Every structure is written in C-alpha cells, then in structure tokens.
Amino acid sequence: MRRSCSPEIAAEIVAAIIASLALLASGCSRHDPAPPAPTAPPAPPAAAVPPASRRNVVIVTLDTTRRDALGFCGRSPSITPQMDALAAESAVFRDAYTVTPLTLPAHASLLTGLHPASHHLRDNSVAALPSAAVTLAEVLKEQGYATGAGVAAIVLDAAYGLAQGFDLYRDPPRDPAKQRLFVGEMRGDAMVDQALRDLPADGPFLYWLHLFDAHYPYAAPGSAPRPARTEAEANADRRRLYFEEIAFLDLQVGRFLAALRARPDWSETIVVLAADHGESLLDGVEPTHGWFLYDATMRIPLLMRVPGAPPRAIDSAVSLVDVMPTLLELLGIARPDLRFDGESVADLVRGTGEERSGRAVAMESWYAWSNFGFAPMEACVQGGLKYVRSRRERLFDRNPGAGGEAHDLFRADDPRARALRARLDALAADPAVPLATHGVELDDARRAELLSLGYVDATVRDFGERPDFAALADPEDHVDVIFALERVTSAFSDGDAAGAAAQLRTLCELAPQSVFAHEQLGGVLIASRRPEDQDEAERHLRKAIELDFQRAKAHFNLGIVLMRRMAAARDAATAQRHRLGALEAFRRSLEVDASSPEALANVASLARLEADALPAAERERRLALYEEAEKACARFLAELPADHADRGKFEQLRRDIGASREKAAASPPAPGD
C-alpha cells in the first residue's frame, strides 16, 4: 500500500526518534507538560479609529483543504453543512488560488499581502518571516485591536515569524513526547475549545484560527484505514480517510461559528474562511502536496462574510495575497505607505465593482529546489489558461471541454504561451517589497571559524535569488523520488527505523543533492548507538549543511553526534574539540529555530562546561561563556511549564551558572585583559 508524505511531514519525520536523545543530551526529561504560556508583547498606544470601521475580524484557515471537498464549492452530496451555511451569507470566490502549496509561506502571504518573491519564505521550517514585513495583525494592533491567534501545527511555530503583531499567539506545545510521529499538531476540537477561551469579550479584535486536521496522516476521530488488496483500493481508502477528516473539520468550524453567532457583536464581525492549499490525492502526480502546481493543490476555497454585504458568487481570479488589502479597505484603514503584491477586491465583496475577467494570478513552489536541488515550479493563471514552467514549460486550457491539466498544449510558437510567460516574467520581476532574507548570514570570518570546527564550506540558499531553471532537473522527471519519499514514510509508520534508513539511503542515491534526504538520514542514524552509524550520521548531516547552511535540524542533530563524541573522548583536548563543535552546532540551530528548548538546554550545558574547563587566566572568555549559558538557561526556563517535574533542577542549574559567573568576575583579570 502506498502512503503519502508531504513537505510538513518530511520536515518533522524523525522528531519522535531523536526527541529522547536530545533530552538525554541536555539532561532534561519531559512528562506531560502544560501548553506553554502565549507570547504577550506590550501593546503600543491605540490610534483613533472611526467607529463605523471598528468591526471584528475572524480568519479561519483550513490547512490542506481541497476546494472540491466542500459543498459550497460544488461537492455533492455535501459533507460540510456548517461551512455551506456560512457561505450562504458570504461573498464566495469561485476562482481563488494560493500562492504556494506550502503551509508557512502561504500563511505568510495571507497575513502580509506579499508574494513569496517579496517575503522570501519559500519553504517550511528553514527561515522566518523578516521583521521588516508588516502583518495584518501589526496594522490592526496599531489601530487599537486586540490580536490573537491559535495555530494547530508546529510548522507555524512563533519561531517562524508569523506571531508579529499578535498579543496572543498559541502554537502547539514544544514537547517531543506530545508530538505525533510526523508533525506536532493539535486536533480541531482542542483548537476550537482553546479559541473559545481566548476570544476577547469585547471588540474590536482580530482572531486567527488555524485548523490542521485535513493534513496527512488522515486520522479523524473514529476513522481507521481498511485493508487494501490492490494499489487502487489503497488509493480509494486514502481518499475516504481524507474526506472523513473534512467532515470532522466542518463540525469544528460549526462549533466555532455557533459561538460567534451567539455573541452580541456578530453583526459587526467579518469572517474570512480560506485554505492555505489543497491536497493532490494523486490528481496530478503527487499523493499529497508541495511539489507541483496543479489545481488540486493550488485552487482553494475562499469566502468573506461581511456584515451588510450581499451574499454573492465572484468569478474573478483572486489570490491569498488579496486578503490583507481587501480587509484593510473594508475596515476603512488607509495605509498608503504599504505596498502589496495583491490588490483589494472590496468592491467585489460589496457587490459594487465589475468582475476582473482578465486578471492574471501568479503561484510557485520552490520545495523541490529547496529540498532536492531540482528546478522550482512557477505558474500563471489567466482566464481558463494556465502556464507552468520549471525546466520545461507547459500550457493547459481548463475551459470546459478543452482537456484541462491532463493535456499539455505547450508549443514554443503559441502566442498564448508567450503572453502568459511575459505576464509571469513581469509579476516575478516586480515584487512589491523585496525584503532581505531572514536567515543565517556567513561572512569570511565566520566561514573560517566553522571550517576550523570541522564544517565543510557551506552554502546559504538564497530564496531571494532565482536559480537557473535550465540548469536544473524538472521535478516531474523525478517522480521516483516522490514515491521513494513515500516508502520512507511507510517504513516510519510501521515503526521500522532500519527500513526507513535503507529507503533514505536509496533517496540519497536518487537525489544526491537532496538536503532533505541527507538531513533525515542523519537524524535516523543518531537513534542508533553503533559507532559506525554515528560516523555515517555525521557524514550525512555535514553534507546537508554543506548543501544548505540554514537547516536547524541538521545542525541540532550534528550537535547530538558531537556531544556523544565528547562523552567518549579519552583526552581533554579531544573532548574540548567535540564540545566546541557541538556548542557551535546548537548555536546555529538556534539561529534558525530560536525557541527550540532542547537546543537552548544544550547550549546552556555546553557553554558552562567549556567555561568550567578553561584556565582562570582566560577570564573574559569564561565570563562570556557563563553569560551565554545563563541566558540560554533563562530562555529554556521561559519555554518550560511552571509545573514541570524538572523545573527545579534547571532553576538550580541557572543559579549555579550565575554563581560561577560571579566568581569568575570577582577574580583578578589576567595581565593584558
């Protein structure tokens, strides 16, 4: 039976295996912690807002939700009566598109009005939204709104930058023991329960609720796979399980909407319901999503319920980047200083504007490039035509009776293809706000330092620069890689770590430039205590870092390997070399994933050990290391629940580090200091 593996799954696939190692290495063992306290930055002074525009805004995003799964988008019989009822009082966009089939960058575009070419988030878990980006939450917070969010998956963890502007940002607990094998998530019923507790009693407020249930693995309450004798039966059962998740999702959305309707301010509440992307289910090559730009993953459900606006269907092509500018216009908030890649369609929502029949909408996926070194995918939709390019170009006519995406009509001399290529070039060449990539920067001194610690010469993948598509392989020429990835997932689902390692070795052979394959194989191998596995793990982790320096998990896992080497060292010099290498690896992990509690704990422990081992004459270096250890320990404690069983031990560690720092500070400086 084939089982599917998506990019979000891939990013977390070894979390359950390495979690115990990370906690062992840091001296921490976690048991059923409470959810972490939400971040609550101080609110700026509220600006005056005209009373007529002080409407609440509720955004509900449905992860991995196909448009044709919902009744109001055409499914019959409908399995989504609650969302259908909302659609009956809303403006429904019948030709809406995401910007990319990846959770983090798609949500970043929704919340900023910027295309990935502007905000440079082009994959999950490898970078954060730049602080220079202005989010919807930041704008509304400046206008006196209370701002809150509840996100259901760790792929939207606050570390990745989307918490900007939110007074309250609840993400899943950072406890590996509470994570599922694939992606740390919270189920829809728990998310709605949490949201109902968090909604402000009074407005105006912005609240964003993210629901992840439709994402693989499909496991709605009461749902279970059925035995399959053939691949066709297995695929049919996968679809059944997926649509059962959609039905469960609808029940939770209904619960949330019922509570909103019962509030006295429902008549002043705007509701946006949107998917971040769809799910292929083998409609268009891939089993899940992330690689390609077929309609099954790119065409999404989108509606806006606006008090006073008549319910209507809108046929104009729209994009997730249109949501923020549209909401600002509906709220009467003018921000001429902001540029968007999207445009306001408030007139269409109100029913006062003309359809934009010739509008072109751009989309992309850089997942294959980021993880496997293949050419990215880009596309442009205009009317019934869809132009797609990677190493090869494609043209689809999706008008009724024209063959759709099953028939590639591309010819180099086709004027329709030339026109859409030029339109896509124009969209790609003029991002609204080309922000600096928020990632790890390496200057010459830093490269030299890393080389001295055993790092190969590393590359930082620049998501702001377009690679040469013609020099890279087309992802559709490597479908074998996608299904090799599925076999990895299948092995993990069966609890077969050795089988997963074997499949990942095959994946490394099929795609030797795959950051993902090397990173994940290294992560699997550190679960073994065999020395030869540690050697192989280190080779693959270093290769992953060589291919892309901004891989937090590769740095973290390399740190685990080097800590083991430190513990096994037979002399002080070797132990120090591995200790410094491990400390550097955990530091680099934190540069990408700043709130990883395991990495923080390991930095605290290693920096203290290194400071303790240095001679008293190196006073300034010892002080710097103690200070680093103390700060890391404080940040770790901030992530640890107040009632955690081991909290007292780490509070004592922080006090001990502080005492060591004070003792070192009191010692006389060495000559020349």
Short mmCIF file of N, CA and C in Angstrom, two decimals, residues 161-282:
data_model
loop_
_atom_site.label_atom_id
_atom_site.label_comp_id
_atom_site.label_asym_id
_atom_site.label_seq_id
_atom_site.Cartn_x
_atom_site.Cartn_y
_atom_site.Cartn_z
N GLY A 161 8.11 33.51 12.70
CA GLY A 161 7.87 34.92 12.42
C GLY A 161 6.45 35.38 12.24
N LEU A 162 5.47 34.49 12.19
CA LEU A 162 4.11 34.93 11.94
C LEU A 162 3.43 35.51 13.18
N ALA A 163 4.07 35.43 14.34
CA ALA A 163 3.50 35.99 15.56
C ALA A 163 3.60 37.51 15.60
N GLN A 164 4.26 38.12 14.62
CA GLN A 164 4.43 39.57 14.61
C GLN A 164 3.07 40.27 14.70
N GLY A 165 2.90 41.10 15.72
CA GLY A 165 1.67 41.88 15.86
C GLY A 165 0.59 41.22 16.69
N PHE A 166 0.77 39.95 17.07
CA PHE A 166 -0.25 39.27 17.86
C PHE A 166 0.04 39.42 19.36
N ASP A 167 -0.97 39.91 20.10
CA ASP A 167 -0.85 39.95 21.56
C ASP A 167 -0.77 38.54 22.12
N LEU A 168 -1.50 37.65 21.50
CA LEU A 168 -1.62 36.26 21.96
C LEU A 168 -1.38 35.36 20.76
N TYR A 169 -0.38 34.50 20.85
CA TYR A 169 -0.08 33.58 19.73
C TYR A 169 0.16 32.21 20.32
N ARG A 170 -0.83 31.34 20.20
CA ARG A 170 -0.73 30.00 20.77
C ARG A 170 -0.34 29.01 19.68
N ASP A 171 0.80 28.37 19.86
CA ASP A 171 1.23 27.32 18.96
C ASP A 171 1.34 26.01 19.75
N PRO A 172 1.48 24.88 19.08
CA PRO A 172 1.48 23.60 19.81
C PRO A 172 2.62 23.51 20.81
N PRO A 173 2.41 22.81 21.91
CA PRO A 173 3.48 22.65 22.90
C PRO A 173 4.73 22.08 22.26
N ARG A 174 5.87 22.60 22.66
CA ARG A 174 7.15 22.16 22.11
C ARG A 174 7.67 20.95 22.89
N ASP A 175 6.85 19.92 23.02
CA ASP A 175 7.26 18.74 23.75
C ASP A 175 7.30 17.55 22.80
N PRO A 176 8.48 17.00 22.49
CA PRO A 176 8.54 15.89 21.54
C PRO A 176 7.67 14.71 21.95
N ALA A 177 7.50 14.46 23.24
CA ALA A 177 6.69 13.33 23.67
C ALA A 177 5.23 13.51 23.31
N LYS A 178 4.80 14.77 23.09
CA LYS A 178 3.40 15.03 22.77
C LYS A 178 3.18 15.13 21.27
N GLN A 179 4.26 15.09 20.48
CA GLN A 179 4.12 15.20 19.04
C GLN A 179 3.79 13.85 18.43
N ARG A 180 2.98 13.88 17.38
CA ARG A 180 2.77 12.68 16.60
C ARG A 180 4.06 12.38 15.84
N LEU A 181 4.11 11.22 15.22
CA LEU A 181 5.33 10.81 14.52
C LEU A 181 5.76 11.83 13.49
N PHE A 182 4.77 12.45 12.83
CA PHE A 182 5.10 13.28 11.69
C PHE A 182 5.16 14.77 12.04
N VAL A 183 4.05 15.37 12.39
CA VAL A 183 4.03 16.81 12.63
C VAL A 183 3.38 17.07 13.97
N GLY A 184 4.01 17.92 14.80
CA GLY A 184 3.38 18.32 16.04
C GLY A 184 2.13 19.12 15.74
N GLU A 185 0.98 18.65 16.19
CA GLU A 185 -0.26 19.35 15.88
C GLU A 185 -1.25 19.19 17.02
N MET A 186 -2.26 20.06 17.01
CA MET A 186 -3.39 19.95 17.92
C MET A 186 -4.64 19.70 17.08
N ARG A 187 -5.50 18.81 17.56
CA ARG A 187 -6.70 18.45 16.82
C ARG A 187 -7.71 19.59 16.81
N GLY A 188 -8.60 19.57 15.83
CA GLY A 188 -9.52 20.67 15.64
C GLY A 188 -10.42 20.94 16.82
N ASP A 189 -10.89 19.90 17.51
CA ASP A 189 -11.77 20.14 18.65
C ASP A 189 -11.03 20.86 19.76
N ALA A 190 -9.76 20.48 20.00
CA ALA A 190 -8.96 21.17 21.01
C ALA A 190 -8.67 22.61 20.59
N MET A 191 -8.45 22.83 19.30
CA MET A 191 -8.18 24.18 18.82
C MET A 191 -9.40 25.08 19.02
N VAL A 192 -10.59 24.57 18.73
CA VAL A 192 -11.80 25.38 18.90
C VAL A 192 -12.05 25.64 20.39
N ASP A 193 -11.87 24.63 21.22
CA ASP A 193 -12.01 24.84 22.66
C ASP A 193 -11.09 25.98 23.13
N GLN A 194 -9.85 25.94 22.67
CA GLN A 194 -8.88 26.96 23.04
C GLN A 194 -9.30 28.33 22.52
N ALA A 195 -9.75 28.38 21.27
CA ALA A 195 -10.16 29.65 20.67
C ALA A 195 -11.32 30.28 21.43
N LEU A 196 -12.28 29.46 21.84
CA LEU A 196 -13.43 30.00 22.55
C LEU A 196 -13.04 30.55 23.92
N ARG A 197 -11.98 30.00 24.51
CA ARG A 197 -11.46 30.57 25.75
C ARG A 197 -10.72 31.87 25.51
N ASP A 198 -10.07 31.97 24.35
CA ASP A 198 -9.18 33.10 24.08
C ASP A 198 -9.86 34.30 23.44
N LEU A 199 -11.03 34.12 22.83
CA LEU A 199 -11.69 35.24 22.16
C LEU A 199 -11.94 36.37 23.16
N PRO A 200 -11.59 37.59 22.81
CA PRO A 200 -11.86 38.71 23.72
C PRO A 200 -13.37 38.89 23.95
N ALA A 201 -13.70 39.35 25.13
CA ALA A 201 -15.12 39.58 25.44
C ALA A 201 -15.66 40.76 24.64
N ASP A 202 -14.81 41.72 24.36
CA ASP A 202 -15.24 42.93 23.64
C ASP A 202 -14.33 43.17 22.45
N GLY A 203 -14.86 43.90 21.48
CA GLY A 203 -14.08 44.25 20.31
C GLY A 203 -13.51 45.64 20.42
N PRO A 204 -12.82 46.10 19.38
CA PRO A 204 -12.59 45.29 18.17
C PRO A 204 -11.44 44.32 18.38
N PHE A 205 -11.52 43.18 17.69
CA PHE A 205 -10.45 42.20 17.81
C PHE A 205 -10.21 41.52 16.46
N LEU A 206 -9.01 41.03 16.32
CA LEU A 206 -8.63 40.13 15.22
C LEU A 206 -8.31 38.79 15.85
N TYR A 207 -8.92 37.73 15.34
CA TYR A 207 -8.56 36.39 15.81
C TYR A 207 -8.38 35.48 14.60
N TRP A 208 -7.23 34.79 14.59
CA TRP A 208 -6.93 33.83 13.52
C TRP A 208 -6.91 32.43 14.11
N LEU A 209 -7.74 31.57 13.55
CA LEU A 209 -7.81 30.16 13.95
C LEU A 209 -7.33 29.30 12.80
N HIS A 210 -6.30 28.51 13.06
CA HIS A 210 -5.73 27.61 12.05
C HIS A 210 -6.08 26.17 12.43
N LEU A 211 -6.62 25.42 11.48
CA LEU A 211 -7.01 24.03 11.71
C LEU A 211 -6.24 23.12 10.75
N PHE A 212 -5.64 22.08 11.30
CA PHE A 212 -4.68 21.26 10.56
C PHE A 212 -5.19 19.86 10.26
N ASP A 213 -6.42 19.56 10.63
CA ASP A 213 -6.90 18.17 10.61
C ASP A 213 -6.81 17.49 9.25
N ALA A 214 -7.03 18.23 8.17
CA ALA A 214 -7.06 17.60 6.84
C ALA A 214 -5.67 17.21 6.34
N HIS A 215 -4.63 17.58 7.07
CA HIS A 215 -3.27 17.23 6.67
C HIS A 215 -3.01 15.75 6.94
N TYR A 216 -2.20 15.14 6.07
CA TYR A 216 -1.76 13.76 6.29
C TYR A 216 -0.91 13.68 7.57
N PRO A 217 -0.99 12.65 8.38
CA PRO A 217 -1.81 11.45 8.21
C PRO A 217 -3.27 11.70 8.57
N TYR A 218 -4.18 11.14 7.77
CA TYR A 218 -5.61 11.35 7.95
C TYR A 218 -6.10 10.44 9.08
N ALA A 219 -6.56 11.06 10.17
CA ALA A 219 -6.91 10.27 11.35
C ALA A 219 -8.03 10.95 12.11
N ALA A 220 -9.17 11.17 11.45
CA ALA A 220 -10.32 11.75 12.14
C ALA A 220 -10.79 10.82 13.25
N PRO A 221 -11.37 11.37 14.32
CA PRO A 221 -11.88 10.51 15.40
C PRO A 221 -12.84 9.46 14.86
N GLY A 222 -12.60 8.20 15.24
CA GLY A 222 -13.45 7.11 14.78
C GLY A 222 -13.13 6.59 13.40
N SER A 223 -12.13 7.16 12.76
CA SER A 223 -11.76 6.77 11.41
C SER A 223 -10.53 5.86 11.46
N ALA A 224 -10.49 4.87 10.59
CA ALA A 224 -9.35 3.95 10.56
C ALA A 224 -9.18 3.39 9.16
N PRO A 225 -7.94 3.10 8.76
CA PRO A 225 -7.72 2.51 7.44
C PRO A 225 -8.37 1.14 7.32
N ARG A 226 -8.74 0.80 6.10
CA ARG A 226 -9.28 -0.52 5.81
C ARG A 226 -8.25 -1.34 5.05
N PRO A 227 -8.26 -2.64 5.21
CA PRO A 227 -7.31 -3.47 4.45
C PRO A 227 -7.50 -3.25 2.95
N ALA A 228 -6.39 -3.19 2.24
CA ALA A 228 -6.43 -2.98 0.79
C ALA A 228 -5.61 -4.07 0.10
N ARG A 229 -6.21 -4.70 -0.90
CA ARG A 229 -5.51 -5.76 -1.63
C ARG A 229 -4.75 -5.22 -2.83
N THR A 230 -5.16 -4.08 -3.33
CA THR A 230 -4.53 -3.51 -4.52
C THR A 230 -4.20 -2.05 -4.26
N GLU A 231 -3.34 -1.51 -5.12
CA GLU A 231 -3.00 -0.09 -5.01
C GLU A 231 -4.23 0.78 -5.24
N ALA A 232 -5.11 0.38 -6.14
CA ALA A 232 -6.33 1.15 -6.40
C ALA A 232 -7.20 1.20 -5.14
N GLU A 233 -7.31 0.08 -4.45
CA GLU A 233 -8.10 0.06 -3.22
C GLU A 233 -7.44 0.95 -2.15
N ALA A 234 -6.12 0.91 -2.08
CA ALA A 234 -5.42 1.73 -1.10
C ALA A 234 -5.63 3.22 -1.39
N ASN A 235 -5.58 3.59 -2.66
CA ASN A 235 -5.79 4.99 -3.03
C ASN A 235 -7.22 5.43 -2.73
N ALA A 236 -8.18 4.55 -2.99
CA ALA A 236 -9.58 4.87 -2.69
C ALA A 236 -9.77 5.04 -1.19
N ASP A 237 -9.10 4.21 -0.41
CA ASP A 237 -9.24 4.32 1.04
C ASP A 237 -8.57 5.59 1.55
N ARG A 238 -7.47 5.99 0.93
CA ARG A 238 -6.83 7.25 1.31
C ARG A 238 -7.80 8.42 1.10
N ARG A 239 -8.51 8.40 -0.01
CA ARG A 239 -9.47 9.47 -0.27
C ARG A 239 -10.60 9.44 0.77
N ARG A 240 -11.07 8.25 1.11
CA ARG A 240 -12.14 8.15 2.11
C ARG A 240 -11.67 8.75 3.43
N LEU A 241 -10.47 8.39 3.87
CA LEU A 241 -9.95 8.91 5.13
C LEU A 241 -9.81 10.42 5.08
N TYR A 242 -9.37 10.93 3.94
CA TYR A 242 -9.22 12.39 3.80
C TYR A 242 -10.57 13.09 3.95
N PHE A 243 -11.58 12.60 3.25
CA PHE A 243 -12.88 13.27 3.31
C PHE A 243 -13.54 13.10 4.67
N GLU A 244 -13.21 12.06 5.41
CA GLU A 244 -13.70 11.96 6.79
C GLU A 244 -13.05 13.04 7.67
N GLU A 245 -11.81 13.37 7.39
CA GLU A 245 -11.19 14.49 8.09
C GLU A 245 -11.91 15.80 7.78
N ILE A 246 -12.30 15.99 6.52
CA ILE A 246 -13.01 17.21 6.13
C ILE A 246 -14.34 17.31 6.87
N ALA A 247 -15.06 16.19 6.99
CA ALA A 247 -16.33 16.20 7.71
C ALA A 247 -16.12 16.56 9.18
N PHE A 248 -15.07 16.01 9.80
CA PHE A 248 -14.76 16.36 11.18
C PHE A 248 -14.40 17.84 11.30
N LEU A 249 -13.62 18.33 10.34
CA LEU A 249 -13.24 19.74 10.31
C LEU A 249 -14.48 20.63 10.26
N ASP A 250 -15.45 20.24 9.45
CA ASP A 250 -16.68 21.03 9.33
C ASP A 250 -17.41 21.12 10.67
N LEU A 251 -17.45 20.04 11.41
CA LEU A 251 -18.10 20.07 12.73
C LEU A 251 -17.42 21.08 13.66
N GLN A 252 -16.10 21.15 13.61
CA GLN A 252 -15.38 22.06 14.49
C GLN A 252 -15.56 23.51 14.05
N VAL A 253 -15.55 23.75 12.75
CA VAL A 253 -15.83 25.10 12.26
C VAL A 253 -17.24 25.51 12.68
N GLY A 254 -18.18 24.57 12.60
CA GLY A 254 -19.55 24.85 13.02
C GLY A 254 -19.64 25.24 14.49
N ARG A 255 -18.91 24.54 15.35
CA ARG A 255 -18.90 24.88 16.77
C ARG A 255 -18.37 26.30 16.99
N PHE A 256 -17.32 26.63 16.28
CA PHE A 256 -16.71 27.96 16.41
C PHE A 256 -17.68 29.04 15.93
N LEU A 257 -18.30 28.80 14.78
CA LEU A 257 -19.24 29.78 14.23
C LEU A 257 -20.46 29.94 15.12
N ALA A 258 -20.93 28.86 15.71
CA ALA A 258 -22.09 28.95 16.60
C ALA A 258 -21.80 29.87 17.78
N ALA A 259 -20.61 29.76 18.33
CA ALA A 259 -20.24 30.63 19.44
C ALA A 259 -20.13 32.09 18.99
N LEU A 260 -19.60 32.30 17.80
CA LEU A 260 -19.52 33.68 17.28
C LEU A 260 -20.91 34.26 17.05
N ARG A 261 -21.80 33.44 16.50
CA ARG A 261 -23.16 33.93 16.21
C ARG A 261 -23.92 34.27 17.49
N ALA A 262 -23.56 33.62 18.58
CA ALA A 262 -24.25 33.88 19.85
C ALA A 262 -23.77 35.16 20.53
N ARG A 263 -22.71 35.76 20.02
CA ARG A 263 -22.18 36.98 20.62
C ARG A 263 -22.99 38.19 20.17
N PRO A 264 -23.09 39.20 21.00
CA PRO A 264 -23.83 40.40 20.60
C PRO A 264 -23.17 41.17 19.47
N ASP A 265 -21.85 40.94 19.25
CA ASP A 265 -21.16 41.69 18.20
C ASP A 265 -21.04 40.89 16.89
N TRP A 266 -21.82 39.80 16.73
CA TRP A 266 -21.80 39.04 15.47
C TRP A 266 -22.15 39.93 14.29
N SER A 267 -23.05 40.87 14.50
CA SER A 267 -23.47 41.75 13.40
C SER A 267 -22.36 42.71 12.98
N GLU A 268 -21.28 42.76 13.76
CA GLU A 268 -20.14 43.60 13.42
C GLU A 268 -18.87 42.78 13.28
N THR A 269 -19.01 41.54 12.82
CA THR A 269 -17.86 40.64 12.70
C THR A 269 -17.68 40.17 11.26
N ILE A 270 -16.52 40.45 10.70
CA ILE A 270 -16.12 39.94 9.38
C ILE A 270 -15.48 38.57 9.58
N VAL A 271 -15.86 37.62 8.74
CA VAL A 271 -15.27 36.28 8.81
C VAL A 271 -14.65 35.95 7.45
N VAL A 272 -13.40 35.55 7.48
CA VAL A 272 -12.71 35.05 6.29
C VAL A 272 -12.45 33.56 6.50
N LEU A 273 -12.83 32.75 5.54
CA LEU A 273 -12.55 31.31 5.57
C LEU A 273 -11.74 30.98 4.33
N ALA A 274 -10.57 30.38 4.52
CA ALA A 274 -9.70 30.09 3.39
C ALA A 274 -8.87 28.85 3.67
N ALA A 275 -8.50 28.12 2.62
CA ALA A 275 -7.48 27.08 2.72
C ALA A 275 -6.13 27.68 2.39
N ASP A 276 -5.09 27.12 2.99
CA ASP A 276 -3.74 27.57 2.61
C ASP A 276 -3.30 26.91 1.31
N HIS A 277 -3.79 25.69 1.08
CA HIS A 277 -3.53 24.95 -0.16
C HIS A 277 -4.42 23.72 -0.12
N GLY A 278 -4.42 22.95 -1.20
CA GLY A 278 -5.24 21.75 -1.25
C GLY A 278 -4.42 20.49 -1.01
N GLU A 279 -4.92 19.39 -1.55
CA GLU A 279 -4.28 18.08 -1.42
C GLU A 279 -4.48 17.33 -2.73
N SER A 280 -3.42 16.77 -3.27
CA SER A 280 -3.50 16.19 -4.61
C SER A 280 -4.27 14.87 -4.64
N LEU A 281 -3.99 13.97 -3.68
CA LEU A 281 -4.61 12.64 -3.68
C LEU A 281 -4.41 11.95 -5.03
N LEU A 282 -3.22 12.16 -5.60
CA LEU A 282 -2.82 11.58 -6.90
C LEU A 282 -3.55 12.19 -8.08
#
